[in-house]
Amino acid sequence: DVQLLESGGGLVQPGGSLRLSCAASGFTFSHYAMNWVRQAPGKGLEWVSLVLGGGSRTEYADSVKGRFTISRENSKNTLYLQMNSLGAEDTAVYFCAKDGSGSDVSPYYFDHWGQGIPVTVSS
Amino acid sequence: QSALTQPASVSGSPGQSITISCTGTSSDVGGYKYVSWYQQHQGKAPKLMIYDVSTRPSGVSNRFSGSKSGNTASLTISGLQAEDEADYYCNSYTSRGTLVFGRGTKLTVL
């Protein structure tokens, strides 16, 4: 079975940094694009970032571009999200989500999700 | 990238059918076959219900169906059941090579 397990969340001060990790199992990790999706308290889902299976392409939502960096370590079956210059607007539950298409061009939908990890930005 | 437009809420009685719309532009919904739908129960991770506009993943009830016309995609749930009460989100690939979600629709089963 596919499993995605996020870690690294918590409370951070405004302007601070945090690195999220997502440990994957149950599939050939390097064959699939991966994504981060977040959900602010009481709000809807927001796509944050993607990285292709080999890491050759990354994309970001305008709201995080220049502050967040997505990466992956295929030898460890792990996805990362480095978050810098955090603000209150980044407070959310962060989900890692696996691409279901298997495309080497782009993820097109999310077939498996982690349980989510909360990030709170507050002084 | 602006969020796709969905109604904030819809409701229906058990056994009835409901449709949730998802409106975008020719740069996302209208330009690609890559529209997907997700069900999210309170406090849970989202679950994939439809991908590629109208394809149901294995294990998803055939009461769920998807379609698209122009810049608007739709999710139809027939034979409403109490367990269908949840939030529903559409998602689309975009011309920028990114993805975008709808604002979400709260489904209430009366």
PDB file of C-alpha atoms in Angstrom:
ATOM      1  CA  ASP A   1       0.000   0.000   0.000  1.00  0.00           C
ATOM      2  CA  VAL A   2       1.102   3.540  -0.722  1.00  0.00           C
ATOM      3  CA  GLN A   3       1.985   5.480   2.398  1.00  0.00           C
ATOM      4  CA  LEU A   4       2.995   9.110   2.728  1.00  0.00           C
ATOM      5  CA  LEU A   5       4.089  10.409   6.122  1.00  0.00           C
ATOM      6  CA  GLU A   6       4.787  14.091   6.671  1.00  0.00           C
ATOM      7  CA  SER A   7       6.972  15.421   9.455  1.00  0.00           C
ATOM      8  CA  GLY A   8       8.762  18.605  10.502  1.00  0.00           C
ATOM      9  CA  GLY A   9       5.795  20.858  11.165  1.00  0.00           C
ATOM     10  CA  GLY A  10       5.206  22.942  14.251  1.00  0.00           C
ATOM     11  CA  LEU A  11       5.231  26.482  15.618  1.00  0.00           C
ATOM     12  CA  VAL A  12       7.605  29.022  14.077  1.00  0.00           C
ATOM     13  CA  GLN A  13       7.967  32.769  14.491  1.00  0.00           C
ATOM     14  CA  PRO A  14       7.204  35.178  11.656  1.00  0.00           C
ATOM     15  CA  GLY A  15      10.208  35.475   9.380  1.00  0.00           C
ATOM     16  CA  GLY A  16      11.466  32.076  10.431  1.00  0.00           C
ATOM     17  CA  SER A  17      12.147  28.896   8.486  1.00  0.00           C
ATOM     18  CA  LEU A  18      10.961  25.305   8.612  1.00  0.00           C
ATOM     19  CA  ARG A  19      11.659  22.188   6.562  1.00  0.00           C
ATOM     20  CA  LEU A  20       8.927  19.644   5.983  1.00  0.00           C
ATOM     21  CA  SER A  21       9.649  16.056   5.012  1.00  0.00           C
ATOM     22  CA  CYS A  22       7.421  13.411   3.458  1.00  0.00           C
ATOM     23  CA  ALA A  23       8.538   9.787   3.681  1.00  0.00           C
ATOM     24  CA  ALA A  24       7.060   7.652   0.919  1.00  0.00           C
ATOM     25  CA  SER A  25       6.632   3.895   0.645  1.00  0.00           C
ATOM     26  CA  GLY A  26       4.682   1.334  -1.330  1.00  0.00           C
ATOM     27  CA  PHE A  27       5.583   2.576  -4.817  1.00  0.00           C
ATOM     28  CA  THR A  28       8.622   3.357  -6.957  1.00  0.00           C
ATOM     29  CA  PHE A  29       9.181   6.868  -5.650  1.00  0.00           C
ATOM     30  CA  SER A  30      11.460   8.087  -8.437  1.00  0.00           C
ATOM     31  CA  HIS A  31       8.846   7.293 -11.093  1.00  0.00           C
ATOM     32  CA  TYR A  32       6.291   9.810  -9.853  1.00  0.00           C
ATOM     33  CA  ALA A  33       6.015  13.552  -9.548  1.00  0.00           C
ATOM     34  CA  MET A  34       5.190  14.754  -6.058  1.00  0.00           C
ATOM     35  CA  ASN A  35       3.358  17.793  -4.755  1.00  0.00           C
ATOM     36  CA  TRP A  36       2.757  19.850  -1.650  1.00  0.00           C
ATOM     37  CA  VAL A  37      -0.770  21.105  -1.009  1.00  0.00           C
ATOM     38  CA  ARG A  38      -1.830  23.202   1.971  1.00  0.00           C
ATOM     39  CA  GLN A  39      -5.047  24.110   3.726  1.00  0.00           C
ATOM     40  CA  ALA A  40      -5.314  27.137   5.984  1.00  0.00           C
ATOM     41  CA  PRO A  41      -7.644  26.793   8.986  1.00  0.00           C
ATOM     42  CA  GLY A  42     -11.246  26.756   7.791  1.00  0.00           C
ATOM     43  CA  LYS A  43     -10.189  27.374   4.194  1.00  0.00           C
ATOM     44  CA  GLY A  44      -9.911  25.414   0.974  1.00  0.00           C
ATOM     45  CA  LEU A  45      -7.074  23.465  -0.597  1.00  0.00           C
ATOM     46  CA  GLU A  46      -4.195  25.383  -2.194  1.00  0.00           C
ATOM     47  CA  TRP A  47      -1.652  23.724  -4.463  1.00  0.00           C
ATOM     48  CA  VAL A  48       1.824  24.852  -3.358  1.00  0.00           C
ATOM     49  CA  SER A  49       4.537  23.138  -5.386  1.00  0.00           C
ATOM     50  CA  LEU A  50       5.498  20.201  -7.600  1.00  0.00           C
ATOM     51  CA  VAL A  51       8.657  18.335  -8.487  1.00  0.00           C
ATOM     52  CA  LEU A  52       8.989  15.764 -11.259  1.00  0.00           C
ATOM     53  CA  GLY A  53      10.199  12.257 -10.513  1.00  0.00           C
ATOM     54  CA  GLY A  54      13.792  12.897 -11.495  1.00  0.00           C
ATOM     55  CA  GLY A  55      13.765  16.365  -9.969  1.00  0.00           C
ATOM     56  CA  SER A  56      14.344  18.071 -13.333  1.00  0.00           C
ATOM     57  CA  ARG A  57      11.429  20.470 -13.017  1.00  0.00           C
ATOM     58  CA  THR A  58       9.879  22.298 -10.122  1.00  0.00           C
ATOM     59  CA  GLU A  59       6.971  24.739 -10.046  1.00  0.00           C
ATOM     60  CA  TYR A  60       5.502  26.953  -7.340  1.00  0.00           C
ATOM     61  CA  ALA A  61       2.327  28.838  -6.576  1.00  0.00           C
ATOM     62  CA  ASP A  62       2.800  32.590  -6.832  1.00  0.00           C
ATOM     63  CA  SER A  63       2.067  32.877  -3.098  1.00  0.00           C
ATOM     64  CA  VAL A  64       5.244  30.971  -2.163  1.00  0.00           C
ATOM     65  CA  LYS A  65       7.574  31.574  -5.111  1.00  0.00           C
ATOM     66  CA  GLY A  66      10.962  32.803  -3.990  1.00  0.00           C
ATOM     67  CA  ARG A  67      10.383  31.705  -0.377  1.00  0.00           C
ATOM     68  CA  PHE A  68       9.739  27.938  -0.621  1.00  0.00           C
ATOM     69  CA  THR A  69      11.941  25.290  -2.237  1.00  0.00           C
ATOM     70  CA  ILE A  70      10.748  21.793  -3.085  1.00  0.00           C
ATOM     71  CA  SER A  71      13.240  18.964  -3.454  1.00  0.00           C
ATOM     72  CA  ARG A  72      13.441  15.204  -3.285  1.00  0.00           C
ATOM     73  CA  GLU A  73      15.956  12.542  -2.377  1.00  0.00           C
ATOM     74  CA  ASN A  74      15.010   9.486  -4.384  1.00  0.00           C
ATOM     75  CA  SER A  75      17.598   7.289  -2.674  1.00  0.00           C
ATOM     76  CA  LYS A  76      15.716   7.909   0.581  1.00  0.00           C
ATOM     77  CA  ASN A  77      12.178   7.977  -0.896  1.00  0.00           C
ATOM     78  CA  THR A  78      11.701  11.383   0.688  1.00  0.00           C
ATOM     79  CA  LEU A  79      10.167  14.669  -0.441  1.00  0.00           C
ATOM     80  CA  TYR A  80      11.051  17.991   1.178  1.00  0.00           C
ATOM     81  CA  LEU A  81       9.700  21.514   1.395  1.00  0.00           C
ATOM     82  CA  GLN A  82      12.057  24.197   2.662  1.00  0.00           C
ATOM     83  CA  MET A  83       9.988  27.168   3.812  1.00  0.00           C
ATOM     84  CA  ASN A  84      11.703  30.518   4.455  1.00  0.00           C
ATOM     85  CA  SER A  85      10.458  34.003   5.363  1.00  0.00           C
ATOM     86  CA  LEU A  86       7.320  32.528   6.838  1.00  0.00           C
ATOM     87  CA  GLY A  87       4.341  34.740   7.537  1.00  0.00           C
ATOM     88  CA  ALA A  88       0.965  34.283   9.209  1.00  0.00           C
ATOM     89  CA  GLU A  89      -0.537  33.564   5.793  1.00  0.00           C
ATOM     90  CA  ASP A  90       1.517  30.364   5.645  1.00  0.00           C
ATOM     91  CA  THR A  91      -0.252  28.896   8.675  1.00  0.00           C
ATOM     92  CA  ALA A  92      -1.897  25.745   7.361  1.00  0.00           C
ATOM     93  CA  VAL A  93      -1.955  21.971   7.317  1.00  0.00           C
ATOM     94  CA  TYR A  94       0.534  20.849   4.685  1.00  0.00           C
ATOM     95  CA  PHE A  95      -0.145  17.662   2.720  1.00  0.00           C
ATOM     96  CA  CYS A  96       2.221  15.801   0.456  1.00  0.00           C
ATOM     97  CA  ALA A  97       0.426  14.268  -2.493  1.00  0.00           C
ATOM     98  CA  LYS A  98       1.552  11.739  -5.073  1.00  0.00           C
ATOM     99  CA  ASP A  99       0.871  12.217  -8.755  1.00  0.00           C
ATOM    100  CA  GLY A 100      -1.396   9.533 -10.144  1.00  0.00           C
ATOM    101  CA  SER A 101      -0.658   9.893 -13.833  1.00  0.00           C
ATOM    102  CA  GLY A 102       2.915   8.678 -13.919  1.00  0.00           C
ATOM    103  CA  SER A 103       3.664  11.328 -16.538  1.00  0.00           C
ATOM    104  CA  ASP A 104       7.233  12.559 -16.903  1.00  0.00           C
ATOM    105  CA  VAL A 105       5.908  15.936 -18.093  1.00  0.00           C
ATOM    106  CA  SER A 106       3.752  16.987 -15.168  1.00  0.00           C
ATOM    107  CA  PRO A 107       1.575  15.711 -12.377  1.00  0.00           C
ATOM    108  CA  TYR A 108      -2.047  15.949 -13.401  1.00  0.00           C
ATOM    109  CA  TYR A 109      -3.913  14.667 -10.357  1.00  0.00           C
ATOM    110  CA  PHE A 110      -3.248  13.433  -6.835  1.00  0.00           C
ATOM    111  CA  ASP A 111      -4.065   9.799  -6.146  1.00  0.00           C
ATOM    112  CA  HIS A 112      -2.583   9.433  -2.666  1.00  0.00           C
ATOM    113  CA  TRP A 113      -2.239  11.932   0.157  1.00  0.00           C
ATOM    114  CA  GLY A 114      -0.432  12.040   3.465  1.00  0.00           C
ATOM    115  CA  GLN A 115      -2.358  12.742   6.642  1.00  0.00           C
ATOM    116  CA  GLY A 116      -1.085  16.320   6.750  1.00  0.00           C
ATOM    117  CA  ILE A 117       1.200  18.196   9.139  1.00  0.00           C
ATOM    118  CA  PRO A 118       0.241  21.490  10.795  1.00  0.00           C
ATOM    119  CA  VAL A 119       2.452  24.553  10.498  1.00  0.00           C
ATOM    120  CA  THR A 120       1.673  27.565  12.678  1.00  0.00           C
ATOM    121  CA  VAL A 121       3.402  30.891  12.144  1.00  0.00           C
ATOM    122  CA  SER A 122       2.965  33.068  15.199  1.00  0.00           C
ATOM    123  CA  SER A 123       4.947  35.086  17.703  1.00  0.00           C
TER     124      SER A 123
ATOM    125  CA  GLN B   1      -3.240  31.924 -10.690  1.00  0.00           C
ATOM    126  CA  SER B   2      -6.824  32.511  -9.546  1.00  0.00           C
ATOM    127  CA  ALA B   3      -8.753  29.713  -7.877  1.00  0.00           C
ATOM    128  CA  LEU B   4     -11.406  27.994  -9.939  1.00  0.00           C
ATOM    129  CA  THR B   5     -14.985  29.023  -9.196  1.00  0.00           C
ATOM    130  CA  GLN B   6     -17.251  26.590  -7.365  1.00  0.00           C
ATOM    131  CA  PRO B   7     -20.545  27.193  -5.540  1.00  0.00           C
ATOM    132  CA  ALA B   8     -19.944  27.583  -1.815  1.00  0.00           C
ATOM    133  CA  SER B   9     -22.623  25.070  -0.960  1.00  0.00           C
ATOM    134  CA  VAL B  10     -25.102  22.622  -2.429  1.00  0.00           C
ATOM    135  CA  SER B  11     -27.634  20.371  -0.782  1.00  0.00           C
ATOM    136  CA  GLY B  12     -29.885  17.473  -1.606  1.00  0.00           C
ATOM    137  CA  SER B  13     -32.021  14.807  -0.008  1.00  0.00           C
ATOM    138  CA  PRO B  14     -31.049  11.141   0.166  1.00  0.00           C
ATOM    139  CA  GLY B  15     -31.605   9.446  -3.169  1.00  0.00           C
ATOM    140  CA  GLN B  16     -31.530  12.674  -5.149  1.00  0.00           C
ATOM    141  CA  SER B  17     -28.826  13.814  -7.581  1.00  0.00           C
ATOM    142  CA  ILE B  18     -26.738  16.953  -7.284  1.00  0.00           C
ATOM    143  CA  THR B  19     -24.213  18.628  -9.565  1.00  0.00           C
ATOM    144  CA  ILE B  20     -21.265  20.782  -8.527  1.00  0.00           C
ATOM    145  CA  SER B  21     -19.806  23.112 -11.127  1.00  0.00           C
ATOM    146  CA  CYS B  22     -16.202  24.228 -11.496  1.00  0.00           C
ATOM    147  CA  THR B  23     -15.550  27.190 -13.772  1.00  0.00           C
ATOM    148  CA  GLY B  24     -12.162  28.270 -15.006  1.00  0.00           C
ATOM    149  CA  THR B  25     -10.736  29.660 -18.216  1.00  0.00           C
ATOM    150  CA  SER B  26      -9.314  28.437 -21.502  1.00  0.00           C
ATOM    151  CA  SER B  27      -5.922  28.424 -19.757  1.00  0.00           C
ATOM    152  CA  ASP B  28      -6.946  25.721 -17.341  1.00  0.00           C
ATOM    153  CA  VAL B  29     -10.267  23.843 -17.297  1.00  0.00           C
ATOM    154  CA  GLY B  30     -11.152  24.646 -20.889  1.00  0.00           C
ATOM    155  CA  GLY B  31      -7.733  23.924 -22.312  1.00  0.00           C
ATOM    156  CA  TYR B  32      -6.955  20.485 -20.946  1.00  0.00           C
ATOM    157  CA  LYS B  33      -8.518  17.129 -20.086  1.00  0.00           C
ATOM    158  CA  TYR B  34      -6.766  17.240 -16.695  1.00  0.00           C
ATOM    159  CA  VAL B  35      -9.621  18.080 -14.344  1.00  0.00           C
ATOM    160  CA  SER B  36      -9.901  16.098 -11.125  1.00  0.00           C
ATOM    161  CA  TRP B  37     -12.261  16.081  -8.149  1.00  0.00           C
ATOM    162  CA  TYR B  38     -11.584  15.422  -4.467  1.00  0.00           C
ATOM    163  CA  GLN B  39     -13.813  14.617  -1.503  1.00  0.00           C
ATOM    164  CA  GLN B  40     -12.727  15.784   1.937  1.00  0.00           C
ATOM    165  CA  HIS B  41     -14.443  14.865   5.166  1.00  0.00           C
ATOM    166  CA  GLN B  42     -13.834  17.096   8.147  1.00  0.00           C
ATOM    167  CA  GLY B  43     -10.352  16.638   9.567  1.00  0.00           C
ATOM    168  CA  LYS B  44      -9.344  14.079   6.938  1.00  0.00           C
ATOM    169  CA  ALA B  45      -7.047  14.080   3.928  1.00  0.00           C
ATOM    170  CA  PRO B  46      -8.703  14.602   0.537  1.00  0.00           C
ATOM    171  CA  LYS B  47      -9.683  11.562  -1.531  1.00  0.00           C
ATOM    172  CA  LEU B  48      -9.505  11.369  -5.324  1.00  0.00           C
ATOM    173  CA  MET B  49     -12.962  10.824  -6.814  1.00  0.00           C
ATOM    174  CA  ILE B  50     -12.564  11.668 -10.528  1.00  0.00           C
ATOM    175  CA  TYR B  51      -9.547  12.325 -12.766  1.00  0.00           C
ATOM    176  CA  ASP B  52      -9.050  13.233 -16.415  1.00  0.00           C
ATOM    177  CA  VAL B  53     -12.492  14.925 -16.364  1.00  0.00           C
ATOM    178  CA  SER B  54     -14.555  11.753 -16.148  1.00  0.00           C
ATOM    179  CA  THR B  55     -12.485   8.734 -15.056  1.00  0.00           C
ATOM    180  CA  ARG B  56     -13.313   7.064 -11.755  1.00  0.00           C
ATOM    181  CA  PRO B  57     -10.460   5.471  -9.794  1.00  0.00           C
ATOM    182  CA  SER B  58     -10.866   1.890  -8.719  1.00  0.00           C
ATOM    183  CA  GLY B  59     -13.014   1.686  -5.596  1.00  0.00           C
ATOM    184  CA  VAL B  60     -14.969   4.888  -6.143  1.00  0.00           C
ATOM    185  CA  SER B  61     -18.713   4.400  -6.424  1.00  0.00           C
ATOM    186  CA  ASN B  62     -20.263   4.714  -9.884  1.00  0.00           C
ATOM    187  CA  ARG B  63     -22.682   7.204  -8.318  1.00  0.00           C
ATOM    188  CA  PHE B  64     -19.928   9.760  -8.934  1.00  0.00           C
ATOM    189  CA  SER B  65     -19.443  11.037 -12.471  1.00  0.00           C
ATOM    190  CA  GLY B  66     -17.630  13.923 -14.127  1.00  0.00           C
ATOM    191  CA  SER B  67     -18.003  15.924 -17.310  1.00  0.00           C
ATOM    192  CA  LYS B  68     -16.793  19.117 -18.953  1.00  0.00           C
ATOM    193  CA  SER B  69     -18.193  21.657 -21.369  1.00  0.00           C
ATOM    194  CA  GLY B  70     -16.052  24.573 -22.416  1.00  0.00           C
ATOM    195  CA  ASN B  71     -14.468  26.212 -19.383  1.00  0.00           C
ATOM    196  CA  THR B  72     -16.790  24.500 -16.881  1.00  0.00           C
ATOM    197  CA  ALA B  73     -16.373  21.051 -15.390  1.00  0.00           C
ATOM    198  CA  SER B  74     -19.039  19.309 -13.339  1.00  0.00           C
ATOM    199  CA  LEU B  75     -19.240  16.598 -10.710  1.00  0.00           C
ATOM    200  CA  THR B  76     -22.544  14.770 -10.410  1.00  0.00           C
ATOM    201  CA  ILE B  77     -23.455  12.581  -7.472  1.00  0.00           C
ATOM    202  CA  SER B  78     -26.515  10.420  -7.979  1.00  0.00           C
ATOM    203  CA  GLY B  79     -28.465   8.512  -5.337  1.00  0.00           C
ATOM    204  CA  LEU B  80     -27.202  10.806  -2.572  1.00  0.00           C
ATOM    205  CA  GLN B  81     -26.235   9.063   0.655  1.00  0.00           C
ATOM    206  CA  ALA B  82     -25.531  10.497   4.083  1.00  0.00           C
ATOM    207  CA  GLU B  83     -21.858   9.512   3.740  1.00  0.00           C
ATOM    208  CA  ASP B  84     -21.519  11.813   0.721  1.00  0.00           C
ATOM    209  CA  GLU B  85     -21.772  14.852   2.989  1.00  0.00           C
ATOM    210  CA  ALA B  86     -18.333  16.455   2.700  1.00  0.00           C
ATOM    211  CA  ASP B  87     -16.392  19.228   1.006  1.00  0.00           C
ATOM    212  CA  TYR B  88     -15.630  18.776  -2.684  1.00  0.00           C
ATOM    213  CA  TYR B  89     -12.792  20.411  -4.617  1.00  0.00           C
ATOM    214  CA  CYS B  90     -12.018  20.493  -8.303  1.00  0.00           C
ATOM    215  CA  ASN B  91      -8.483  20.830  -9.630  1.00  0.00           C
ATOM    216  CA  SER B  92      -7.055  21.575 -13.050  1.00  0.00           C
ATOM    217  CA  TYR B  93      -3.713  21.620 -14.810  1.00  0.00           C
ATOM    218  CA  THR B  94      -2.885  25.089 -16.157  1.00  0.00           C
ATOM    219  CA  SER B  95      -1.051  26.564 -19.146  1.00  0.00           C
ATOM    220  CA  ARG B  96       1.701  27.698 -16.761  1.00  0.00           C
ATOM    221  CA  GLY B  97       2.484  24.062 -15.977  1.00  0.00           C
ATOM    222  CA  THR B  98       1.044  24.415 -12.498  1.00  0.00           C
ATOM    223  CA  LEU B  99      -2.135  23.150 -10.866  1.00  0.00           C
ATOM    224  CA  VAL B 100      -5.009  25.073  -9.343  1.00  0.00           C
ATOM    225  CA  PHE B 101      -7.861  24.101  -7.015  1.00  0.00           C
ATOM    226  CA  GLY B 102     -11.399  25.361  -6.861  1.00  0.00           C
ATOM    227  CA  ARG B 103     -12.546  27.209  -3.745  1.00  0.00           C
ATOM    228  CA  GLY B 104     -14.488  24.169  -2.580  1.00  0.00           C
ATOM    229  CA  THR B 105     -18.155  23.244  -2.225  1.00  0.00           C
ATOM    230  CA  LYS B 106     -19.805  22.056   0.972  1.00  0.00           C
ATOM    231  CA  LEU B 107     -22.333  19.319   0.254  1.00  0.00           C
ATOM    232  CA  THR B 108     -25.130  18.906   2.783  1.00  0.00           C
ATOM    233  CA  VAL B 109     -27.345  15.823   2.674  1.00  0.00           C
ATOM    234  CA  LEU B 110     -30.674  16.909   4.127  1.00  0.00           C
TER     235      LEU B 110
END
